[in-house]
Coordinates of C-alpha atoms in Angstrom, one line a residue:
X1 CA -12.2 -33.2 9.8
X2 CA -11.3 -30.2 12.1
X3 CA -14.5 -28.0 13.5
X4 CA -13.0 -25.5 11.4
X5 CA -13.6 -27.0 8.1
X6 CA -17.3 -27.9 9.2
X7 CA -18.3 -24.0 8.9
X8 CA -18.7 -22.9 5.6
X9 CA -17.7 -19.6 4.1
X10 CA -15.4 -18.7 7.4
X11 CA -12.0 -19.2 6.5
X12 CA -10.2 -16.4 7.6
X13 CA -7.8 -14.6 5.6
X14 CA -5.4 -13.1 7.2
X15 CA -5.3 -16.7 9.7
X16 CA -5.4 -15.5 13.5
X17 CA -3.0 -16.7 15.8
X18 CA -6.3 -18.7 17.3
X19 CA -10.1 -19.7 17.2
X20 CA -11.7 -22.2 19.0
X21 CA -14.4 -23.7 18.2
X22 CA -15.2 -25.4 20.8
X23 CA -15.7 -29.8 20.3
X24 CA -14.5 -30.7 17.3
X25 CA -17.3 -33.6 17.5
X26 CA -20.2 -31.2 18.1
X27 CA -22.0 -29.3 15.4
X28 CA -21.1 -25.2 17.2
X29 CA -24.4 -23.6 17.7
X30 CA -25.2 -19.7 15.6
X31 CA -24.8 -16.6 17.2
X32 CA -27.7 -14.5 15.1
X33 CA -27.8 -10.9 14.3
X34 CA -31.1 -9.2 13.6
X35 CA -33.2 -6.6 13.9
X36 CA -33.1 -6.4 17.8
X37 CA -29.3 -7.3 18.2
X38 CA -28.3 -3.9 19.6
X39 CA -24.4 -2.2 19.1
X40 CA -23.3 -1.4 22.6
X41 CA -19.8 1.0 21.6
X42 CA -17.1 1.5 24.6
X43 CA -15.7 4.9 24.4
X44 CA -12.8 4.7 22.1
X45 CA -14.4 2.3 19.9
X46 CA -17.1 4.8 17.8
X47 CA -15.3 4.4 14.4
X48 CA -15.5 1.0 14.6
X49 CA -19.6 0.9 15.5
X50 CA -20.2 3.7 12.8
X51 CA -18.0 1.1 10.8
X52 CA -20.6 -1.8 11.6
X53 CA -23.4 0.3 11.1
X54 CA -22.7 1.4 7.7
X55 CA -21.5 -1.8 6.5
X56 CA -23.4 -4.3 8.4
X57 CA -26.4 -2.2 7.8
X58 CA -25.9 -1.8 4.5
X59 CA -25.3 -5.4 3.3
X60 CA -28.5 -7.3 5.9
X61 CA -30.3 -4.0 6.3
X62 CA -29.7 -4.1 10.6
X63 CA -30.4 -1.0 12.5
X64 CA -27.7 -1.8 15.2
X65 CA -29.5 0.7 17.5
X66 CA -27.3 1.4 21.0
X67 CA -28.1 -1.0 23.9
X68 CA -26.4 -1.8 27.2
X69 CA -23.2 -4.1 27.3
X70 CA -24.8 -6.5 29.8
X71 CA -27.9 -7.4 27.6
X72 CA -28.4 -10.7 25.8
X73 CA -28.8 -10.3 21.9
X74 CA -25.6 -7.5 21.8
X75 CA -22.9 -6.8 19.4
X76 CA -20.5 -5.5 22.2
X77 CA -17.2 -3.7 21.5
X78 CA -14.7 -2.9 24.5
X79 CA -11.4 -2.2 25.1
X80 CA -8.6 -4.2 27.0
X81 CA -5.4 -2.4 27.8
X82 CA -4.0 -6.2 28.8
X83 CA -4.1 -7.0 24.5
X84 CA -1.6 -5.7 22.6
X85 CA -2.7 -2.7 20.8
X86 CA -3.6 -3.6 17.7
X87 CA -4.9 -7.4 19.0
X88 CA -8.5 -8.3 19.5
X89 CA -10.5 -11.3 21.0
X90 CA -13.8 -11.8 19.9
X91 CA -16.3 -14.2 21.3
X92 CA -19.8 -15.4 20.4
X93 CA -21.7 -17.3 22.1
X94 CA -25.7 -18.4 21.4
X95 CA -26.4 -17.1 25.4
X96 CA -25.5 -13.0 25.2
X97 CA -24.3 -12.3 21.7
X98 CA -20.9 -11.2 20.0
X99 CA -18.2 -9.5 21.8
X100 CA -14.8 -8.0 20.3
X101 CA -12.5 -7.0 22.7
X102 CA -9.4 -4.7 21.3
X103 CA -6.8 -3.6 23.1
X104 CA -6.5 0.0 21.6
X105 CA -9.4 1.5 19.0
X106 CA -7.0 -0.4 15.9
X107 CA -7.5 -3.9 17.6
X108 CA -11.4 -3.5 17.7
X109 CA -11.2 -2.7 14.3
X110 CA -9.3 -5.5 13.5
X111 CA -11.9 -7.5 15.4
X112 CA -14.7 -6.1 13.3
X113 CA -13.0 -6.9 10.3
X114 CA -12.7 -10.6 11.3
X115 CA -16.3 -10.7 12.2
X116 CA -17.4 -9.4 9.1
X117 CA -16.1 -12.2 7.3
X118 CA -17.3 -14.9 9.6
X119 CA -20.7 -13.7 8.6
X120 CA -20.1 -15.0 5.3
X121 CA -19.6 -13.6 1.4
X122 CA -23.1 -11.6 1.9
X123 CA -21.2 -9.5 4.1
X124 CA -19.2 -7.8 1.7
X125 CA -22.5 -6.4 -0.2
X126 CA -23.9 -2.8 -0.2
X127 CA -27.7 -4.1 0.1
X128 CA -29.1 -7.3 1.3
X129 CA -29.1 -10.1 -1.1
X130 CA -32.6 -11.4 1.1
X131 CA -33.6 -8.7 3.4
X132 CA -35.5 -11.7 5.6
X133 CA -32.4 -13.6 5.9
X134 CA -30.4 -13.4 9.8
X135 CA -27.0 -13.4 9.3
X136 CA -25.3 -15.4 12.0
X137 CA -21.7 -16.8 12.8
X138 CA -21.1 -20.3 14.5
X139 CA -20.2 -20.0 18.7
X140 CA -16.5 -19.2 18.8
X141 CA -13.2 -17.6 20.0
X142 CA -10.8 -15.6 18.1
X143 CA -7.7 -14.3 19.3
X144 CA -5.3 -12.0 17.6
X145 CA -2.6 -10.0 17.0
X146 CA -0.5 -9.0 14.0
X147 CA 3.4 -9.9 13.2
X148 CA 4.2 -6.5 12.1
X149 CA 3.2 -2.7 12.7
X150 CA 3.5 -1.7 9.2
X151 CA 1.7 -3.8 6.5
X152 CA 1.3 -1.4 3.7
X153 CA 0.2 -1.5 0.3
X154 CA 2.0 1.4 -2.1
X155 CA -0.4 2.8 -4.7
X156 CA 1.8 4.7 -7.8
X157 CA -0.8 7.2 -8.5
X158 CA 1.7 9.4 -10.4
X159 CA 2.0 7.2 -13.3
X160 CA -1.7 6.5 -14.0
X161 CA -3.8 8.8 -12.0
X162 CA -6.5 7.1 -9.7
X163 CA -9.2 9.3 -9.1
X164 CA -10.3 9.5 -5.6
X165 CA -13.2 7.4 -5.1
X166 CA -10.5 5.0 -6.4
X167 CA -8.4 5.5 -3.6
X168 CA -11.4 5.4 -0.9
X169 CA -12.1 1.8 -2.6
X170 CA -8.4 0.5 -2.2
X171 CA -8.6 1.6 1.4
X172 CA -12.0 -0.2 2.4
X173 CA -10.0 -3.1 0.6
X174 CA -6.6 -3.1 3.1
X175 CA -8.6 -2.8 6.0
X176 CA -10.9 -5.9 5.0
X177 CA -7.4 -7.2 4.6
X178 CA -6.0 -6.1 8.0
X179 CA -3.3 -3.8 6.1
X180 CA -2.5 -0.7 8.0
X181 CA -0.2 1.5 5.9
X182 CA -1.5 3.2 2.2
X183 CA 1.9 4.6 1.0
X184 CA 1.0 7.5 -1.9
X185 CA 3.4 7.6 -4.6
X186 CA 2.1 11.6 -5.6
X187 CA 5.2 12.4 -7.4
X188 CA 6.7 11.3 -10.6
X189 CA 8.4 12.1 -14.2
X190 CA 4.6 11.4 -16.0
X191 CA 2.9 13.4 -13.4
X192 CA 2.6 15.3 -10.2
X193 CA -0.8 14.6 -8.5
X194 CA -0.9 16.9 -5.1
X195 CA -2.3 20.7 -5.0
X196 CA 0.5 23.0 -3.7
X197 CA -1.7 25.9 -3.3
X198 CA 1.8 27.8 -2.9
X199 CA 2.4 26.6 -6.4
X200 CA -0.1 26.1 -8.7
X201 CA 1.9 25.2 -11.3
X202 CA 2.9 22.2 -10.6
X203 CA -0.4 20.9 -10.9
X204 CA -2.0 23.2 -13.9
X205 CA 1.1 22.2 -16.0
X206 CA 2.6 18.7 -13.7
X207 CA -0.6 16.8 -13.3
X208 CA -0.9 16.5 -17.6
X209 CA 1.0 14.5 -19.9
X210 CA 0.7 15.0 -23.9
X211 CA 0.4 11.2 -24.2
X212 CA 0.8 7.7 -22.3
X213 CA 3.3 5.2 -23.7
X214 CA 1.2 1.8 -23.6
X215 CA 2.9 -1.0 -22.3
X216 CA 6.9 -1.5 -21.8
X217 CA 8.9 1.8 -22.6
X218 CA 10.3 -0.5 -25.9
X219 CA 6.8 -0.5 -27.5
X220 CA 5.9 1.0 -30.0
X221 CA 2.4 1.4 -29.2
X222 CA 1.0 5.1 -27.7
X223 CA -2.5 6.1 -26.1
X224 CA -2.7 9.7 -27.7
X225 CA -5.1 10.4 -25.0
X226 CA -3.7 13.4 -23.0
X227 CA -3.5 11.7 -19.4
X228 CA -3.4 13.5 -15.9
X229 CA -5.4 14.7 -12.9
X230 CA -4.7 15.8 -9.0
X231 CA -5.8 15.5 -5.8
X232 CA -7.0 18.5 -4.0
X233 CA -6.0 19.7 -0.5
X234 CA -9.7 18.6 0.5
X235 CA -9.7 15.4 -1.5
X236 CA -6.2 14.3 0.7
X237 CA -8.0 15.6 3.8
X238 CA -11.0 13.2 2.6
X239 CA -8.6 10.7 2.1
X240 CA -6.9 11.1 5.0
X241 CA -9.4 11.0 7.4
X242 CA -11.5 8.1 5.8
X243 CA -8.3 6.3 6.0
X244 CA -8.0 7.3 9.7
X245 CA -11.2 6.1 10.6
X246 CA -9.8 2.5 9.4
X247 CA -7.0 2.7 11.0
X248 CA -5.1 3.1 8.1
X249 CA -2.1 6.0 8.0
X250 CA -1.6 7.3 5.0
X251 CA 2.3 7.9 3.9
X252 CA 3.1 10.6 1.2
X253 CA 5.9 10.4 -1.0
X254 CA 7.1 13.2 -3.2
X255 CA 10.3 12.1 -5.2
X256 CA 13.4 13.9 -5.1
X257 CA 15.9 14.4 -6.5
X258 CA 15.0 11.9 -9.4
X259 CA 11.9 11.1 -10.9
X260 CA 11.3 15.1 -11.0
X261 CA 10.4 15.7 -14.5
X262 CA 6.7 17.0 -13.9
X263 CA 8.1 19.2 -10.9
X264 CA 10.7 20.9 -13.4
X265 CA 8.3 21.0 -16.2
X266 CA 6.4 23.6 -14.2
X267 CA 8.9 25.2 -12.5
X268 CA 12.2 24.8 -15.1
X269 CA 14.5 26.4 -12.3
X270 CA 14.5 23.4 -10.2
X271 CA 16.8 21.4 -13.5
X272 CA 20.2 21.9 -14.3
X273 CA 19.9 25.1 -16.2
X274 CA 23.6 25.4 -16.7
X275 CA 23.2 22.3 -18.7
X276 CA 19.9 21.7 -20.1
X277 CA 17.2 23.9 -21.9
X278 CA 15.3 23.1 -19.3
X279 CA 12.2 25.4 -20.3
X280 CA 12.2 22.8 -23.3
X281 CA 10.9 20.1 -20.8
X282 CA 7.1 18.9 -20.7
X283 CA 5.7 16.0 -18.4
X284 CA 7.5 12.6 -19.3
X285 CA 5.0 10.7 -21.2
X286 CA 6.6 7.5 -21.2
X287 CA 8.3 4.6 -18.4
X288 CA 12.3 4.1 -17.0
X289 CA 14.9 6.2 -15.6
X290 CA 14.3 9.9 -16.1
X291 CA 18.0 12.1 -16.6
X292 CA 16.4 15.1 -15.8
X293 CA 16.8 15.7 -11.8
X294 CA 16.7 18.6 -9.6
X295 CA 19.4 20.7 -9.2
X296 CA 21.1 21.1 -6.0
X297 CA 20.5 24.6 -5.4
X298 CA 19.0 27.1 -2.5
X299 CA 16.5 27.7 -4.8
X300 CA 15.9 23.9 -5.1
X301 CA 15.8 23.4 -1.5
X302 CA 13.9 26.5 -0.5
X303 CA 11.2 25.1 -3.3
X304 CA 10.8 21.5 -1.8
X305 CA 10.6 23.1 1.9
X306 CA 7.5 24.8 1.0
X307 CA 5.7 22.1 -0.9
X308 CA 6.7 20.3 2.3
X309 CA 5.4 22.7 4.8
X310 CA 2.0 22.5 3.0
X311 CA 2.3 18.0 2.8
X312 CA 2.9 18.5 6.7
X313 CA -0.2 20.5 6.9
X314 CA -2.5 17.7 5.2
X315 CA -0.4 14.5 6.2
X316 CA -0.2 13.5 10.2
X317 CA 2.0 10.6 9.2
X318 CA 4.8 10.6 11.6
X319 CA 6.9 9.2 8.5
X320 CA 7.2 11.4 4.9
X321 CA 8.6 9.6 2.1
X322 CA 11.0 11.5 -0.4
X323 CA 12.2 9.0 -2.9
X324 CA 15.5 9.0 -3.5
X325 CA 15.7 6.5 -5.9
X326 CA 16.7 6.6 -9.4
X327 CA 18.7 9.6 -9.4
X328 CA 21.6 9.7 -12.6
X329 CA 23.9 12.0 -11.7
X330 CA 25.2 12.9 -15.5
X331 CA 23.9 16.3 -14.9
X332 CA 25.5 16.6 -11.6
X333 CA 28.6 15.9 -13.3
X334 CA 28.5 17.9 -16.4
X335 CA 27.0 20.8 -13.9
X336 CA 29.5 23.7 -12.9
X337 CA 27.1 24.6 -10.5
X338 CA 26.9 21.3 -9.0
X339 CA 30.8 20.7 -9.2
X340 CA 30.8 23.7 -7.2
X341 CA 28.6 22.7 -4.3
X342 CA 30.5 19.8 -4.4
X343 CA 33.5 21.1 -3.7
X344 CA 31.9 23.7 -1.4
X345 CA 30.8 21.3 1.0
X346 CA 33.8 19.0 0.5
X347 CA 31.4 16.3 -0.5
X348 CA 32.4 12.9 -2.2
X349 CA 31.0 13.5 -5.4
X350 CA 28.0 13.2 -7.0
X351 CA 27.0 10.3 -4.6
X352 CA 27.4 13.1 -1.6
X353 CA 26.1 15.5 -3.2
X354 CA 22.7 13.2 -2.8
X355 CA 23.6 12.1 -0.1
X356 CA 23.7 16.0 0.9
X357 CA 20.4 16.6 -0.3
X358 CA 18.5 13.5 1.7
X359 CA 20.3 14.6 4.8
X360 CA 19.0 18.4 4.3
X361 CA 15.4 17.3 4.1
X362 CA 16.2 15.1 7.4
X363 CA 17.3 17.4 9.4
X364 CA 14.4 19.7 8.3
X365 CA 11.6 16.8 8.7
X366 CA 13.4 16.3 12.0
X367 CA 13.0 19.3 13.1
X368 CA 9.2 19.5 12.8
X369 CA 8.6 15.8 14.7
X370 CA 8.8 13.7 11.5
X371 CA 11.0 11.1 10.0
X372 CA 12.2 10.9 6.7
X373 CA 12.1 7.4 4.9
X374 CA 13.3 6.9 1.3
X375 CA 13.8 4.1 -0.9
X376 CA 17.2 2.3 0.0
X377 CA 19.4 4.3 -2.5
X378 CA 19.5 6.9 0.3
X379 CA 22.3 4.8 1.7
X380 CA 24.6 5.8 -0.7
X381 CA 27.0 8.3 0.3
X382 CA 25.7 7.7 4.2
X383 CA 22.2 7.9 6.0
X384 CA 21.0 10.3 7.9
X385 CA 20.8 9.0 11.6
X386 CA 17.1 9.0 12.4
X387 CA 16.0 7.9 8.7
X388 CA 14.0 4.5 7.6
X389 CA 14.7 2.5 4.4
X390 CA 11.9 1.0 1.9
X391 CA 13.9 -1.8 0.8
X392 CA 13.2 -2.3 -2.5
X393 CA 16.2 -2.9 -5.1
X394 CA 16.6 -6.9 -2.7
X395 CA 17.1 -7.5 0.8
X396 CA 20.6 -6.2 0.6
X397 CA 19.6 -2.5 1.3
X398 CA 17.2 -3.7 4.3
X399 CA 20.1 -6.0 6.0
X400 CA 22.7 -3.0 5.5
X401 CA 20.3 -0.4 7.0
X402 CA 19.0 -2.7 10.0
X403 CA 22.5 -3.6 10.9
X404 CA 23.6 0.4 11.1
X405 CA 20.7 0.8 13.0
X406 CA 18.4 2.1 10.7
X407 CA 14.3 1.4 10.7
X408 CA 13.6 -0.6 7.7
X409 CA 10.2 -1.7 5.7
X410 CA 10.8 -4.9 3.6
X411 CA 9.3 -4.6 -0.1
X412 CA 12.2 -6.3 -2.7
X413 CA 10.9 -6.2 -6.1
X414 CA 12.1 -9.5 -7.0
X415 CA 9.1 -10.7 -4.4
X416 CA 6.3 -8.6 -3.5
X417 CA 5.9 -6.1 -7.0
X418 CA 2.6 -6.7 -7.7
X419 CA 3.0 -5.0 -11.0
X420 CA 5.3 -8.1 -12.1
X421 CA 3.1 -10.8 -13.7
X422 CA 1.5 -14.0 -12.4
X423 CA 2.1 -16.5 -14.3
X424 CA 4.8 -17.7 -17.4
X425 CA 1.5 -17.8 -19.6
X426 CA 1.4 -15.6 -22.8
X427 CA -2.2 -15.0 -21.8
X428 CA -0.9 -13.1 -18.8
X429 CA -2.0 -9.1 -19.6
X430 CA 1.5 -6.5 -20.1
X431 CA 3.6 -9.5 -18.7
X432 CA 6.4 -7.3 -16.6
X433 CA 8.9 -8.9 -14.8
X434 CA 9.5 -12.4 -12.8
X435 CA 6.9 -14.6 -12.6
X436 CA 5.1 -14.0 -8.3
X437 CA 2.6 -16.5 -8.3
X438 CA -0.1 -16.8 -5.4
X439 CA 2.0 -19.3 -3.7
X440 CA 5.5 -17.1 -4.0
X441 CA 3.7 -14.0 -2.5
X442 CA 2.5 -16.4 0.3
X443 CA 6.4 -18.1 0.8
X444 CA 7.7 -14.7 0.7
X445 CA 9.2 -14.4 4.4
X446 CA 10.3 -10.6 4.9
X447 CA 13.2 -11.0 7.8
X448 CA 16.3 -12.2 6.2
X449 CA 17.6 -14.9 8.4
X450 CA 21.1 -12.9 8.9
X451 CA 19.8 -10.6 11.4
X452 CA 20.5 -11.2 14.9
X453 CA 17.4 -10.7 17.0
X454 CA 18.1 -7.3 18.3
X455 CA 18.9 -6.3 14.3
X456 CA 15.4 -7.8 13.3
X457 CA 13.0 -5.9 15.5
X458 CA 14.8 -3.1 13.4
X459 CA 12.5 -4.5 10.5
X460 CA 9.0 -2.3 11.0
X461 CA 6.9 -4.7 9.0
X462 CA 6.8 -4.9 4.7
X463 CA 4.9 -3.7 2.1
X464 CA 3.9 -4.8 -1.6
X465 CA 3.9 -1.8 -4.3
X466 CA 2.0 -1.6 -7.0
X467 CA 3.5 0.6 -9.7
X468 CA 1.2 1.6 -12.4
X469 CA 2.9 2.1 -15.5
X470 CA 1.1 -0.9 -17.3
X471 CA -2.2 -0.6 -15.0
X472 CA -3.7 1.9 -16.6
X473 CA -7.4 1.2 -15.4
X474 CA -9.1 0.1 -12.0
X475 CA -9.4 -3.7 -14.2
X476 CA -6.0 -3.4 -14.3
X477 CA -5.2 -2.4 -11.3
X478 CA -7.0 -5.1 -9.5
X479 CA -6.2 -7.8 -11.6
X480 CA -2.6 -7.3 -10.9
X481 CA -3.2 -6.6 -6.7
X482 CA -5.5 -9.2 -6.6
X483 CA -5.5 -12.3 -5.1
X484 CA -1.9 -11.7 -4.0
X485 CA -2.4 -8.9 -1.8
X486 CA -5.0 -11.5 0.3
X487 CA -1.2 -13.9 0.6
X488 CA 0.8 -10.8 1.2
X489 CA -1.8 -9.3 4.4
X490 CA -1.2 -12.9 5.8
X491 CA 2.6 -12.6 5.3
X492 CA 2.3 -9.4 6.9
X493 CA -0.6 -9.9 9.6
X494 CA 0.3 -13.9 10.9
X495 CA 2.7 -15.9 12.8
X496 CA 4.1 -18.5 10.0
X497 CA 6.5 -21.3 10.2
X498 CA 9.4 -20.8 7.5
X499 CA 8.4 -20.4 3.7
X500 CA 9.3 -24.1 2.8
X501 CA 7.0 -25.2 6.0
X502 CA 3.8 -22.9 5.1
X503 CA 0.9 -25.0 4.3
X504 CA 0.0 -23.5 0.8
X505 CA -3.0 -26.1 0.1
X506 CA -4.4 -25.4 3.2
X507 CA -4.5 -21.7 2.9
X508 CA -5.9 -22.4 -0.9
X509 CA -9.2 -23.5 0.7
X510 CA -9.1 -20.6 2.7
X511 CA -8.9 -18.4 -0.6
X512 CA -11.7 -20.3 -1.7
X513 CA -14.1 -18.4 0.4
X514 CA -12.1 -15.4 0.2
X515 CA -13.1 -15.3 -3.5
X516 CA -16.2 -14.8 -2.5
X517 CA -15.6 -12.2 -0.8
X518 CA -14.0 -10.1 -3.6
X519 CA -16.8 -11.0 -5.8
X520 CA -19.0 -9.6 -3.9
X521 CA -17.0 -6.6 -3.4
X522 CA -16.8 -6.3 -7.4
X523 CA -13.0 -7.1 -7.5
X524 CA -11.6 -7.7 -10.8
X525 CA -9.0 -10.0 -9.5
X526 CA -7.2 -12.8 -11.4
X527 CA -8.7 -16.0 -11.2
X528 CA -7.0 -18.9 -10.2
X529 CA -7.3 -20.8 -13.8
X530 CA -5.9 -17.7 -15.4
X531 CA -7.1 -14.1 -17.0
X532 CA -10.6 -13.9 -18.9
X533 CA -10.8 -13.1 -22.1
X534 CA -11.3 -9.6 -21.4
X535 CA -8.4 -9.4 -19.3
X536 CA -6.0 -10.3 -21.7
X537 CA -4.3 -7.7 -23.2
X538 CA -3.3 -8.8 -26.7
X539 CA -0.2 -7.3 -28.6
X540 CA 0.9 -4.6 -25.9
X541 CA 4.9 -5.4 -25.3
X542 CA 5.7 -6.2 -21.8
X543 CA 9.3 -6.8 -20.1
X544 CA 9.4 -10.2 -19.1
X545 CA 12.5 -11.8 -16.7
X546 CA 12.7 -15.6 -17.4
X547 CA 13.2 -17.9 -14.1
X548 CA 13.6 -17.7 -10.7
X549 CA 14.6 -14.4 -9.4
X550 CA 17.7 -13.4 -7.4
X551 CA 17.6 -13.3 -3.8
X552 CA 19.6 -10.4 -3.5

């Protein structure tokens, strides 16, 4: 028996590259927190103490008052330019306390994070379970770093809205998770979910939909519940910020040319006039690939840029996200005044004519410091030079980008869609998809062994998406996130061996204390024996996929 497995409720999820324990023979001695222990916050690291204070303080009711670094009975968070950024090294010991040692304001974070859970489950609450009870860790050293710079978690907002205290939740859950990257899917066919002040429009007419289809787009079930709702430029601030103060960035996406229904509902000049009533149009009310896409016009482009200008204004994410996916190009084709443009600009048919449109908003994201990245349908026709892929369609699109010398986030649908189901049971709620158990997420490796080295640093980190046609509810939600997202963070955060070589039992009783955790953070998360009965969902159609799926 390892010291590790003496200490109960401290398995770590994600696993740090280190942690010593000290003598594997000797029973480690507590490091306690109480009413004296004092918070002593190096500049740089005040998030992270007003962090501690408001969770700390909430769930064992500790002042954490300021003291001096030096002092014995200290919490003690510093900076180390010698870590990496985002690293940490924490250290408690019995004689002086608990430090955590980051070497930028993200690694202290990080450290705080990892602290929290050696505290145990009791952690994780918003008031203390026994308000006489010291919390207290075992004597030890962590040391850690992450794999990747971007471990994100994509939240499809525009499908089924999640209000924002929603949001604020899903963000206290990445950072207990180590995730770094909220990608905001605002724009869609069944809704648009962002105030354009500019344009009110799009979200008095966009953000509604008549009705939901429920389940796959084949059932023949409906909720005839009108369905809709927006963010406001001070919620996204909110947002923003909160997420900022986790050191979290939040990425924006708004969809183009595709998946633009909403957008042309409320303004029918962006469509394909020439072709299409398009005043006839209302917000898509059910799921799959829209025909309906923007029309490649000035008056299209001029629109976007302004909607733009003001997502610049509220988003300091050096990246923007514009879709590109999905796009049919029958319009295009039956379009005179696409054909035109076409042939205006020489382009290779419809394919160019997208590609045209990507490399427009490129060029204009460019020129304001940002970069464009789009899901990897934005290689058709040719990339822009400075743009990023979301690889999502396989690893094909990644590998293709990364060796052209593109930037590239690794999310293939056939592994880390979190909307696909769990398991081959018929119990499984809207089952969609192939089947991603736990132990898939957690063999999921996101660096396709072609890559030379120099091609692989290419790879900025991966992400899981969670696409909300069938998650209509925050049970949903988390039932279909959760536990996976814990094996995906530890993909993303931690040094692994290969896939086949992971120890998957090992990191099973880890997850065993991490479900206490997500209890105690009221997450409604699938348990390991299967759904409860009321998170079944009886009699609404899914899409299952049968086997394996392609490693493409």
């Amino acid at each position: 028996m390892t010291a590790l497995e003496t200490v109960p409720h401290t398995g770590l999820i994600p696993a740090p590259l280190s942690r010593d324990l000290g003598d594997a023979g000797a029973r480690p001695r507590t490091v306690r927190l109480g009413a004296q222990t004092a918070l002593a916050a190096a500049p740089g690291t005040e998030d992270t103490a007003r962090w501690l204070r408001s969770t700390l303080g909430a769930a064992f009711a500790l002042p954490l008052p300021p003291g001096p670094a030096d002092a014995p009975d200290t919490l003690t968070l510093a900076l180390d330019a010698a870590l990496p950024e985002e690293g940490y090294r924490l250290d408690a010991d019995a004689r002086w306390g608990v430090r955590v040692t980051g070497g930028g304001p993200a690694g202290v974070f990080w450290g705080a994070q990892t602290l929290r859970q050696l505290l145990g489950p009791a952690a994780f609450r918003s008031a203390p379970l026994d308000p006489g009870r010291t919390p207290g860790l075992p004597e030890q050293t962590v040391e850690d770093a992450p794999r990747f710079r971007w471990r994100g978690l994509m939240l499809d907002v525009a499908r089924h809205f999640l209000p924002k205290d929603e949001v604020l939740r899903y963000l206290d859950l990445m950072a207990a998770h180590k995730l770094n990257v909220l990608h905001l899917h605002l724009t869609d066919d069944q809704g648009w979910r962002l105030e354009i002040r500019r344009y009110p429009k799009l979200t008095a007419i966009g953000a509604w939909r008549e009705r939901s289809k429920l389940g796959h787009r084949d059932s023949p079930l409906w909720d005839p519940r009108p369905h809709g709702g927006h963010y406001t430029q001070d919620d996204i601030r909110e947002i923003v910020a909160y997420a900022a103060a986790r050191q979290i960035t939040v990425v924006p996406e708004i969809d183009i040319p595709g998946h633009s229904q909403a957008a042309i509902a409320a303004y029918p000049e962006l469509g394909n006039t020439d072709v299409i009533d398009t005043t006839s149009l209302k917000v898509w009310d059910t799921w799959g690939v829209n025909p309906n896409v923007l029309a490649p016009t000035d008056t299209t482009l001029r629109f976007y840029e302004h909607v733009l200008e003001e997502v610049l204004a509220l988003f300091p994410s050096s990246f923007v996200h514009l879709g590109g996916d999905e796009c049919p190009k029958d319009q295009w084709r039956a379009s005179p005044a696409a054909q035109a443009r076409i042939a205006a600009l020489s382009l290779d048919g419809e394919d160019g004519l997208q590609s045209w449109f990507i490399r427009h908003f490129d060029r204009w994201l460019t020129a304001r410091g940002r970069r464009l990245i789009g899901w990897d349908e934005i290689l058709e026709g040719g990339l822009a030079e400075g743009a990023a892929v979301s690889s999502w369609r396989g690893y094909a699109g990644g590998v293709a980008a990364a060796k052209a010398g593109h930037d590239v986030v690794m999310c293939p649908e056939q592994q880390v869609y979190l909307d696909h189901r769990q398991h081959a049971s018929a119990d499984e709620p809207v089952p969609i998809g192939y089947v991603r158990t736990l132990e898939d997420v957690y063999r999921f490796e996101p660096v396709p062994p072609e890559l030379t080295g120099e091609q692989a640093a290419r790879i900025l980190g991966t992400q899981a998406n969670a696409w909300s046609e069938a998650m209509d509810s925050r049970q949903r939600l988390d039932y279909q996130v959760f536990p996976r997202l814990a094996a995906f963070a530890e993909v993303a955060w931690s040094r692994l061996p290969a896939p086949a070589a992971r120890d998957y039992p090992e990191f099973t009783r880890r997850m065993a204390d991490h479900y206490a955790r997500l209890d105690a953070l009221g997450v409604d998360y699938r348990p390991p024996g299967g759904p409860l009965p009321w998170q079944q969902r009886p009699g609404i159609l899914g899409r299952p996929f049968d086997g394996a799926p392609p490693n493409v």
